[in-house]
Amino acid sequence: MSVLEEFDHSSPFVLYGMKTGNCIRAAMALEEAELPYVVRHYDPRAPGEGEVEYRRLNPTGKVPTLIDLSQRDDPFVLTQSNAIVLYAGSKAPEKLLHAGDARAQARVLERFTYFVTDVIVPNHAGFFLKLQGDAVAAKVLSDRSMAAIEDAERFASASTFIAGDAFSIADIAAVTIVSAVADELPWDRLPALSRWFSQVRTRPAFVRSTSAFDG
Amino acid sequence: MSVLEEFDHSSPFVLYGMKTGNCIRAAMALEEAELPYVVRHYDPRAPGEGEVEYRRLNPTGKVPTLIDLSQRDDPFVLTQSNAIVLYAGSKAPEKLLHAGDARAQARVLERFTYFVTDVIVPNHAGFFLKLQGDAVAAKVLSDRSMAAIEDAERFASASTFIAGDAFSIADIAAVTIVSAVADELPWDRLPALSRWFSQVRTRPAFVRSTSAFDG
């Protein structure tokens, strides 16, 4: 299958995608885990002639898709942005998952799933309804997502990062979506989240991930 | 805080909740991990006088909430149903996470997050819109969720369980939502998923979890 054979394996990870929140989140996780990767641009809305080949990797046709070529003769294809974040985390578990402390790790996963299920997916569902022309229902879900971000003020008030005093994948989930809706947030009511966001948005991994799919 | 002091610690886990998909999913994970737990009934829509105390455990007021009392002097409170599933999984990692094989574990998490983000959360968002009186938008999201279940036919076609030939938390996420919408699925088009569902719905852990919040 040519899509796999054509890579030179000097960067063992290949990330297919385009400049969306889900793809940036996956890229940031690879950056934070210091996993060398190359980006392959793929736009599901305008897939072109590469679609058949892409769907062999990811039958849903969605982005991102990660290929792990670290075992040369046995490439591993992984879909679902949040699974890619968890996989990258598993490659740097002390740094990104607070591994070694079962409770600290559970807290990371609690806050990570909070941002995924209570913020990111409702936000995307609202965006989907907006594209379908239903602006009213879109706003109901968007408001719900924004309220969950505001409620995360208590996480940022209690510790330096979202799930404790060390950075984790919970911050990766949080910063990508907070960044996307930053213009709409009532920052005057969110002093702790504001302090957190100022700090995390300047991380080199985040800065690089936001431009990873450019050009 | 009395809510913690009153337990006798003979069952080290306490699960607060009611008979909802999220609570059943958390209960099934505890059952499959063979973690002894007691249920405390809590209904967020009619919390009664226990609300203040409950919100000390879980400020969102949502269910479920897990308390791990295994360290007697240091109870650990965990919220978010999917984090509870992952935590239970981490207590029986060979059995529920395919631990020891990094790729097999990544596949478990890929399929687990698939059911969470592409099926369960859109289904819940649709249900929320329905409660708000918007049946049209509710159906758009419900249809999307059902299409993602139908697409999971390819998972069940490729292996005995959702993420390979052994049971995992991916099956826990899948069976609770498939069970909830079973009457609406086009089973004649889903032979592999039908075979899978017949098998998983009879697991003692699933049967017990569906009645855990009764009475």
Coordinates of C-alpha atoms in Angstrom, one line a residue:
Chain A
M1 CA 0.0 0.0 0.0
S2 CA 1.8 3.0 -1.3
V3 CA 0.6 5.5 1.3
L4 CA 2.8 3.7 3.9
E5 CA 5.7 2.7 1.7
E6 CA 6.5 6.2 0.5
F7 CA 7.7 7.5 3.9
D8 CA 11.3 7.4 4.7
H9 CA 10.8 6.4 8.4
S10 CA 13.2 9.1 9.6
S11 CA 10.1 10.6 11.4
P12 CA 8.4 7.6 12.8
F13 CA 5.0 9.3 13.1
V14 CA 2.8 10.7 10.3
L15 CA -0.2 12.8 11.2
Y16 CA -2.9 13.3 8.5
G17 CA -5.2 16.2 9.0
M18 CA -6.0 19.9 8.5
K19 CA -6.2 22.9 10.6
T20 CA -9.1 21.9 12.9
G21 CA -9.3 21.7 16.7
N22 CA -9.2 17.9 16.7
C23 CA -6.1 17.9 14.5
I24 CA -4.3 20.6 16.5
R25 CA -5.0 18.7 19.7
A26 CA -3.4 15.5 18.3
A27 CA -0.4 17.5 17.0
M28 CA 0.1 19.2 20.4
A29 CA 0.1 15.9 22.1
L30 CA 2.8 14.6 19.7
E31 CA 4.8 17.8 20.3
E32 CA 4.5 17.6 24.1
A33 CA 5.5 14.0 24.0
E34 CA 8.5 14.9 21.8
L35 CA 7.5 12.4 19.2
P36 CA 9.0 13.4 15.8
Y37 CA 6.2 13.5 13.2
V38 CA 5.5 14.8 9.7
V39 CA 2.2 16.3 8.7
R40 CA 0.2 15.2 5.6
H41 CA -2.5 17.6 4.7
Y42 CA -5.9 16.0 4.2
D43 CA -9.2 17.8 3.9
P44 CA -12.2 15.5 4.3
R45 CA -14.5 18.1 2.7
A46 CA -12.3 18.2 -0.4
P47 CA -10.4 15.0 -0.4
G48 CA -9.6 14.7 -4.0
E49 CA -8.0 11.7 -5.5
G50 CA -6.5 10.7 -2.2
E51 CA -9.8 9.8 -0.7
V52 CA -9.9 6.1 -1.6
E53 CA -6.4 5.6 -0.1
Y54 CA -7.2 7.7 3.0
R55 CA -10.3 5.7 3.7
R56 CA -8.2 2.6 3.7
L57 CA -6.4 4.1 6.7
N58 CA -9.5 5.6 8.3
P59 CA -12.9 4.3 7.0
T60 CA -14.8 7.2 8.6
G61 CA -12.9 9.6 6.3
K62 CA -12.5 12.0 9.3
V63 CA -9.3 13.6 10.5
P64 CA -6.9 13.2 12.2
T65 CA -5.3 9.8 11.5
L66 CA -1.9 8.9 13.0
I67 CA 0.5 6.4 11.5
D68 CA 3.2 5.0 13.8
L69 CA 6.0 3.8 11.7
S70 CA 8.4 3.1 14.5
Q71 CA 8.2 -0.6 13.8
R72 CA 9.3 -0.5 10.1
D73 CA 7.7 -3.7 9.0
D74 CA 4.6 -3.2 11.0
P75 CA 2.9 0.2 10.7
F76 CA 0.2 1.0 13.2
V77 CA -2.7 3.2 12.2
L78 CA -4.7 5.0 14.9
T79 CA -7.8 7.1 14.5
Q80 CA -9.9 9.3 16.9
S81 CA -8.1 12.5 18.0
N82 CA -8.6 11.7 21.7
A83 CA -7.2 8.2 21.3
I84 CA -4.2 9.8 19.6
V85 CA -3.7 12.2 22.5
L86 CA -3.9 9.2 25.0
Y87 CA -1.4 7.2 22.8
A88 CA 1.0 10.1 22.7
G89 CA 0.5 10.5 26.5
S90 CA 1.3 6.8 26.9
K91 CA 4.7 7.4 25.2
A92 CA 5.6 10.1 27.9
P93 CA 3.4 9.0 30.8
E94 CA 5.3 10.7 33.6
K95 CA 5.2 14.0 31.8
L96 CA 1.7 13.9 30.4
L97 CA -0.4 11.4 32.4
H98 CA 1.1 11.8 35.9
A99 CA 1.9 8.1 35.8
G100 CA 3.2 6.4 38.9
D101 CA 0.5 7.9 41.1
A102 CA -2.9 6.2 40.4
R103 CA -5.0 8.9 41.8
A104 CA -3.1 11.7 40.1
Q105 CA -3.5 9.9 36.8
A106 CA -7.2 9.3 37.5
R107 CA -7.5 13.1 38.0
V108 CA -5.8 13.8 34.7
L109 CA -8.3 11.5 32.9
E110 CA -11.2 13.0 34.8
R111 CA -10.3 16.5 33.6
F112 CA -9.4 15.3 30.1
T113 CA -12.7 13.5 29.7
Y114 CA -14.5 16.6 31.2
F115 CA -13.1 18.8 28.4
V116 CA -13.8 16.1 25.7
T117 CA -17.4 15.2 26.7
D118 CA -18.7 18.4 28.3
V119 CA -16.9 21.0 26.2
I120 CA -15.4 19.8 22.9
V121 CA -18.0 17.4 21.7
P122 CA -21.0 19.6 22.5
N123 CA -19.2 22.5 20.8
H124 CA -18.7 20.3 17.7
A125 CA -22.3 19.1 17.8
G126 CA -23.4 22.8 17.9
F127 CA -21.1 23.6 15.0
F128 CA -22.6 20.6 13.0
L129 CA -26.2 21.9 13.7
K130 CA -25.1 25.4 12.5
L131 CA -23.8 23.9 9.3
Q132 CA -27.2 22.2 8.9
G133 CA -28.8 25.7 9.1
D134 CA -30.2 25.4 12.7
A135 CA -28.6 28.4 14.4
V136 CA -31.0 28.2 17.4
A137 CA -30.2 24.7 18.4
A138 CA -26.5 25.3 17.6
K139 CA -26.5 28.2 20.2
V140 CA -28.2 26.0 22.9
L141 CA -25.3 23.5 22.6
S142 CA -22.6 26.2 22.2
D143 CA -23.9 27.9 25.4
R144 CA -23.8 24.6 27.2
S145 CA -20.2 24.1 26.1
M146 CA -19.2 27.6 27.2
A147 CA -20.8 27.1 30.6
A148 CA -18.7 24.0 31.1
I149 CA -15.5 26.1 30.2
E150 CA -16.6 28.7 32.8
D151 CA -17.1 26.0 35.4
A152 CA -13.5 24.9 34.8
E153 CA -12.5 28.1 36.6
R154 CA -12.6 26.0 39.7
F155 CA -9.9 23.6 38.3
A156 CA -7.6 26.6 37.5
S157 CA -8.3 28.1 40.9
A158 CA -7.2 24.9 42.7
S159 CA -3.9 24.3 41.0
T160 CA -1.4 25.6 38.4
F161 CA -2.7 23.4 35.7
I162 CA -6.1 21.8 34.9
A163 CA -5.4 18.6 36.7
G164 CA -2.8 19.5 39.3
D165 CA 0.4 21.4 39.6
A166 CA 2.0 19.7 36.6
F167 CA 1.0 19.9 32.9
S168 CA -1.0 17.0 31.4
I169 CA -3.2 15.9 28.5
A170 CA -6.0 17.6 30.4
D171 CA -4.3 20.9 29.6
I172 CA -3.9 19.8 25.9
A173 CA -7.7 19.2 25.7
A174 CA -8.5 22.4 27.4
V175 CA -6.2 24.8 25.6
T176 CA -7.2 23.8 22.1
I177 CA -10.9 24.4 22.7
V178 CA -10.4 27.5 25.0
S179 CA -8.2 29.0 22.3
A180 CA -10.9 28.4 19.6
V181 CA -13.6 30.2 21.6
A182 CA -11.3 32.7 23.5
D183 CA -13.0 35.8 21.9
E184 CA -16.4 34.7 23.4
L185 CA -15.4 34.0 26.9
P186 CA -16.2 36.4 29.8
W187 CA -12.5 36.7 30.9
D188 CA -13.3 39.3 33.6
R189 CA -15.1 36.5 35.5
L190 CA -12.4 33.9 34.9
P191 CA -9.2 35.2 36.6
A192 CA -7.7 31.8 37.3
L193 CA -8.5 30.4 33.9
S194 CA -7.1 33.6 32.4
R195 CA -3.8 33.1 34.3
W196 CA -3.7 29.5 33.2
F197 CA -4.5 30.3 29.5
S198 CA -1.8 33.0 29.3
Q199 CA 0.7 30.4 30.5
V200 CA -0.3 27.4 28.4
R201 CA -1.0 29.3 25.1
T202 CA 2.7 30.3 25.0
R203 CA 4.1 26.7 25.3
P204 CA 6.2 26.0 22.3
A205 CA 4.3 22.8 21.7
F206 CA 1.0 24.6 21.4
V207 CA 2.4 27.4 19.2
R208 CA 3.9 24.8 16.9
S209 CA 0.8 22.7 16.8
T210 CA -1.4 25.6 15.8
S211 CA 0.7 26.2 12.7
A212 CA 1.5 22.5 12.0
F213 CA -1.2 22.3 9.3
D214 CA -0.4 25.7 7.6
G215 CA 0.9 26.0 4.1
Chain B
M1 CA -17.8 15.3 56.4
S2 CA -20.5 12.8 57.2
V3 CA -21.1 11.5 53.7
L4 CA -17.7 9.8 53.9
E5 CA -17.6 8.9 57.6
E6 CA -20.8 6.8 57.6
F7 CA -19.5 4.0 55.3
D8 CA -18.2 0.9 57.0
H9 CA -15.4 0.4 54.4
S10 CA -16.2 -3.2 53.9
S11 CA -17.0 -2.3 50.3
P12 CA -14.2 0.1 49.4
F13 CA -16.1 1.8 46.5
V14 CA -19.3 3.8 46.7
L15 CA -21.1 4.8 43.5
Y16 CA -23.6 7.6 43.6
G17 CA -26.1 7.8 40.8
M18 CA -29.4 6.7 39.4
K19 CA -30.6 4.5 36.5
T20 CA -29.0 6.4 33.6
G21 CA -26.7 5.2 30.8
N22 CA -23.7 7.1 32.4
C23 CA -24.3 5.5 35.8
I24 CA -24.9 2.0 34.4
R25 CA -21.6 2.3 32.4
A26 CA -19.7 3.2 35.5
A27 CA -21.3 0.3 37.5
M28 CA -20.5 -2.2 34.7
A29 CA -16.9 -1.2 34.8
L30 CA -16.7 -1.7 38.5
E31 CA -18.5 -5.1 38.1
E32 CA -16.1 -6.2 35.3
A33 CA -13.1 -5.1 37.3
E34 CA -14.5 -7.0 40.3
L35 CA -14.3 -4.0 42.6
P36 CA -16.8 -4.4 45.5
Y37 CA -19.1 -1.4 45.6
V38 CA -22.2 -0.1 47.2
V39 CA -24.7 2.1 45.4
R40 CA -26.1 5.3 46.8
H41 CA -29.1 6.6 45.0
Y42 CA -28.9 10.2 43.9
D43 CA -31.2 11.9 41.4
P44 CA -29.8 15.3 40.2
R45 CA -33.3 16.3 39.0
A46 CA -34.8 15.8 42.5
P47 CA -31.8 16.0 44.9
G48 CA -33.7 16.8 48.0
E49 CA -31.8 17.7 51.2
G50 CA -28.7 15.7 50.2
E51 CA -27.9 18.2 47.4
V52 CA -25.5 20.4 49.4
E53 CA -23.5 17.5 50.6
Y54 CA -23.5 15.9 47.2
R55 CA -22.2 19.0 45.5
R56 CA -19.3 19.0 48.0
L57 CA -18.3 15.7 46.3
N58 CA -19.2 16.7 42.8
P59 CA -19.7 20.5 42.2
T60 CA -21.4 19.8 38.9
G61 CA -24.2 18.1 40.7
K62 CA -24.2 15.4 38.0
V63 CA -24.1 11.6 38.3
P64 CA -22.2 9.3 38.7
T65 CA -19.6 10.1 41.4
L66 CA -17.3 7.4 42.7
I67 CA -15.7 7.3 46.1
D68 CA -12.7 5.1 46.6
L69 CA -12.4 4.3 50.3
S70 CA -9.7 1.7 49.9
Q71 CA -7.3 4.0 51.7
R72 CA -9.3 4.4 54.9
D73 CA -7.9 7.8 56.0
D74 CA -7.7 9.2 52.5
P75 CA -10.9 8.9 50.5
F76 CA -10.6 9.6 46.8
V77 CA -13.5 11.2 44.9
L78 CA -13.8 10.8 41.2
T79 CA -16.4 12.3 38.8
Q80 CA -17.1 11.9 35.1
S81 CA -18.5 8.5 34.1
N82 CA -15.8 7.9 31.4
A83 CA -13.0 8.6 33.9
I84 CA -14.6 6.2 36.3
V85 CA -14.6 3.5 33.6
L86 CA -10.9 4.2 32.9
Y87 CA -10.1 4.1 36.6
A88 CA -11.9 0.8 37.0
G89 CA -10.0 -0.4 33.9
S90 CA -6.7 0.7 35.5
K91 CA -7.5 -1.6 38.4
A92 CA -7.8 -4.6 36.1
P93 CA -5.7 -3.5 33.1
E94 CA -4.9 -6.9 31.6
K95 CA -8.6 -7.8 31.6
L96 CA -10.1 -4.5 30.5
L97 CA -7.4 -2.4 28.8
H98 CA -5.4 -5.0 27.0
A99 CA -2.4 -3.7 29.0
G100 CA 1.1 -5.1 28.2
D101 CA 0.6 -4.6 24.4
A102 CA 0.8 -0.9 23.7
R103 CA -1.0 -1.2 20.3
A104 CA -3.8 -3.4 21.6
Q105 CA -4.3 -0.9 24.4
A106 CA -4.3 2.0 22.0
R107 CA -7.0 0.2 19.9
V108 CA -9.1 -0.3 23.1
L109 CA -8.9 3.5 23.8
E110 CA -9.6 4.3 20.1
R111 CA -12.8 2.3 20.1
F112 CA -13.7 3.4 23.7
T113 CA -13.4 7.1 22.7
Y114 CA -15.3 6.4 19.4
F115 CA -18.3 5.2 21.4
V116 CA -18.0 8.1 23.8
T117 CA -17.5 11.0 21.4
D118 CA -19.3 9.8 18.3
V119 CA -22.2 7.9 19.8
I120 CA -22.9 8.6 23.5
V121 CA -22.3 12.3 23.8
P122 CA -24.2 13.2 20.5
N123 CA -27.0 10.9 21.8
H124 CA -27.1 12.8 25.1
A125 CA -26.9 16.2 23.3
G126 CA -29.9 15.2 21.2
F127 CA -31.7 14.1 24.4
F128 CA -30.9 17.5 25.9
L129 CA -32.3 19.3 22.9
K130 CA -35.5 17.2 23.0
L131 CA -36.0 18.1 26.7
Q132 CA -35.6 21.8 25.6
G133 CA -38.5 21.1 23.1
D134 CA -36.5 21.1 19.9
A135 CA -37.4 17.7 18.5
V136 CA -36.1 18.5 15.0
A137 CA -32.5 19.3 16.1
A138 CA -32.7 16.4 18.6
K139 CA -33.4 14.0 15.7
V140 CA -30.5 15.3 13.7
L141 CA -28.0 14.4 16.5
S142 CA -29.8 11.2 17.3
D143 CA -29.5 10.1 13.7
R144 CA -25.9 11.0 13.7
S145 CA -25.3 8.9 16.8
M146 CA -27.3 5.9 15.3
A147 CA -25.2 6.1 12.1
A148 CA -22.0 5.9 14.2
I149 CA -23.4 2.7 15.8
E150 CA -24.2 1.2 12.4
D151 CA -20.7 2.1 11.3
A152 CA -19.4 0.0 14.3
E153 CA -20.6 -3.1 12.4
R154 CA -17.1 -3.1 10.9
F155 CA -15.6 -3.4 14.4
A156 CA -17.8 -6.4 15.2
S157 CA -17.1 -7.9 11.8
A158 CA -13.4 -7.9 12.3
S159 CA -13.2 -9.4 15.8
T160 CA -15.1 -11.1 18.6
F161 CA -15.3 -7.9 20.6
I162 CA -15.3 -4.2 19.7
A163 CA -11.5 -3.8 20.1
G164 CA -10.1 -7.2 19.4
D165 CA -10.8 -10.8 20.4
A166 CA -10.9 -10.0 24.1
F167 CA -13.5 -8.0 26.1
S168 CA -12.5 -4.4 27.1
I169 CA -13.8 -1.1 28.2
A170 CA -14.7 -0.4 24.6
D171 CA -17.4 -3.1 24.9
I172 CA -18.6 -1.5 28.1
A173 CA -19.1 1.9 26.4
A174 CA -20.7 0.1 23.4
V175 CA -23.1 -2.2 25.2
T176 CA -24.6 0.4 27.5
I177 CA -25.6 2.8 24.6
V178 CA -26.5 0.0 22.1
S179 CA -28.8 -1.4 24.8
A180 CA -30.5 1.9 25.3
V181 CA -31.3 2.3 21.6
A182 CA -31.7 -1.3 20.7
D183 CA -35.3 -1.0 19.6
E184 CA -34.4 1.6 17.0
L185 CA -31.5 -0.2 15.3
P186 CA -31.8 -1.9 11.9
W187 CA -30.6 -5.2 13.2
D188 CA -31.1 -7.0 9.8
R189 CA -28.3 -4.8 8.4
L190 CA -26.0 -5.5 11.4
P191 CA -25.3 -9.2 11.6
A192 CA -21.9 -8.9 13.3
L193 CA -23.1 -6.3 15.8
S194 CA -26.1 -8.5 16.5
R195 CA -24.0 -11.5 17.3
W196 CA -21.8 -9.3 19.5
F197 CA -24.7 -7.7 21.3
S198 CA -26.3 -11.1 22.0
Q199 CA -23.1 -12.2 23.7
V200 CA -22.3 -9.1 25.7
R201 CA -25.7 -8.3 27.0
T202 CA -25.8 -11.6 28.8
R203 CA -22.6 -11.0 30.7
P204 CA -23.4 -11.1 34.5
A205 CA -21.6 -7.8 35.0
F206 CA -23.9 -6.1 32.5
V207 CA -27.0 -7.7 33.9
R208 CA -26.1 -6.7 37.4
S209 CA -25.2 -3.1 36.4
T210 CA -28.6 -2.5 34.7
S211 CA -30.3 -3.3 37.9
A212 CA -27.8 -1.7 40.3
F213 CA -29.8 1.4 40.7
D214 CA -33.2 -0.2 41.1
G215 CA -35.3 -0.1 44.3

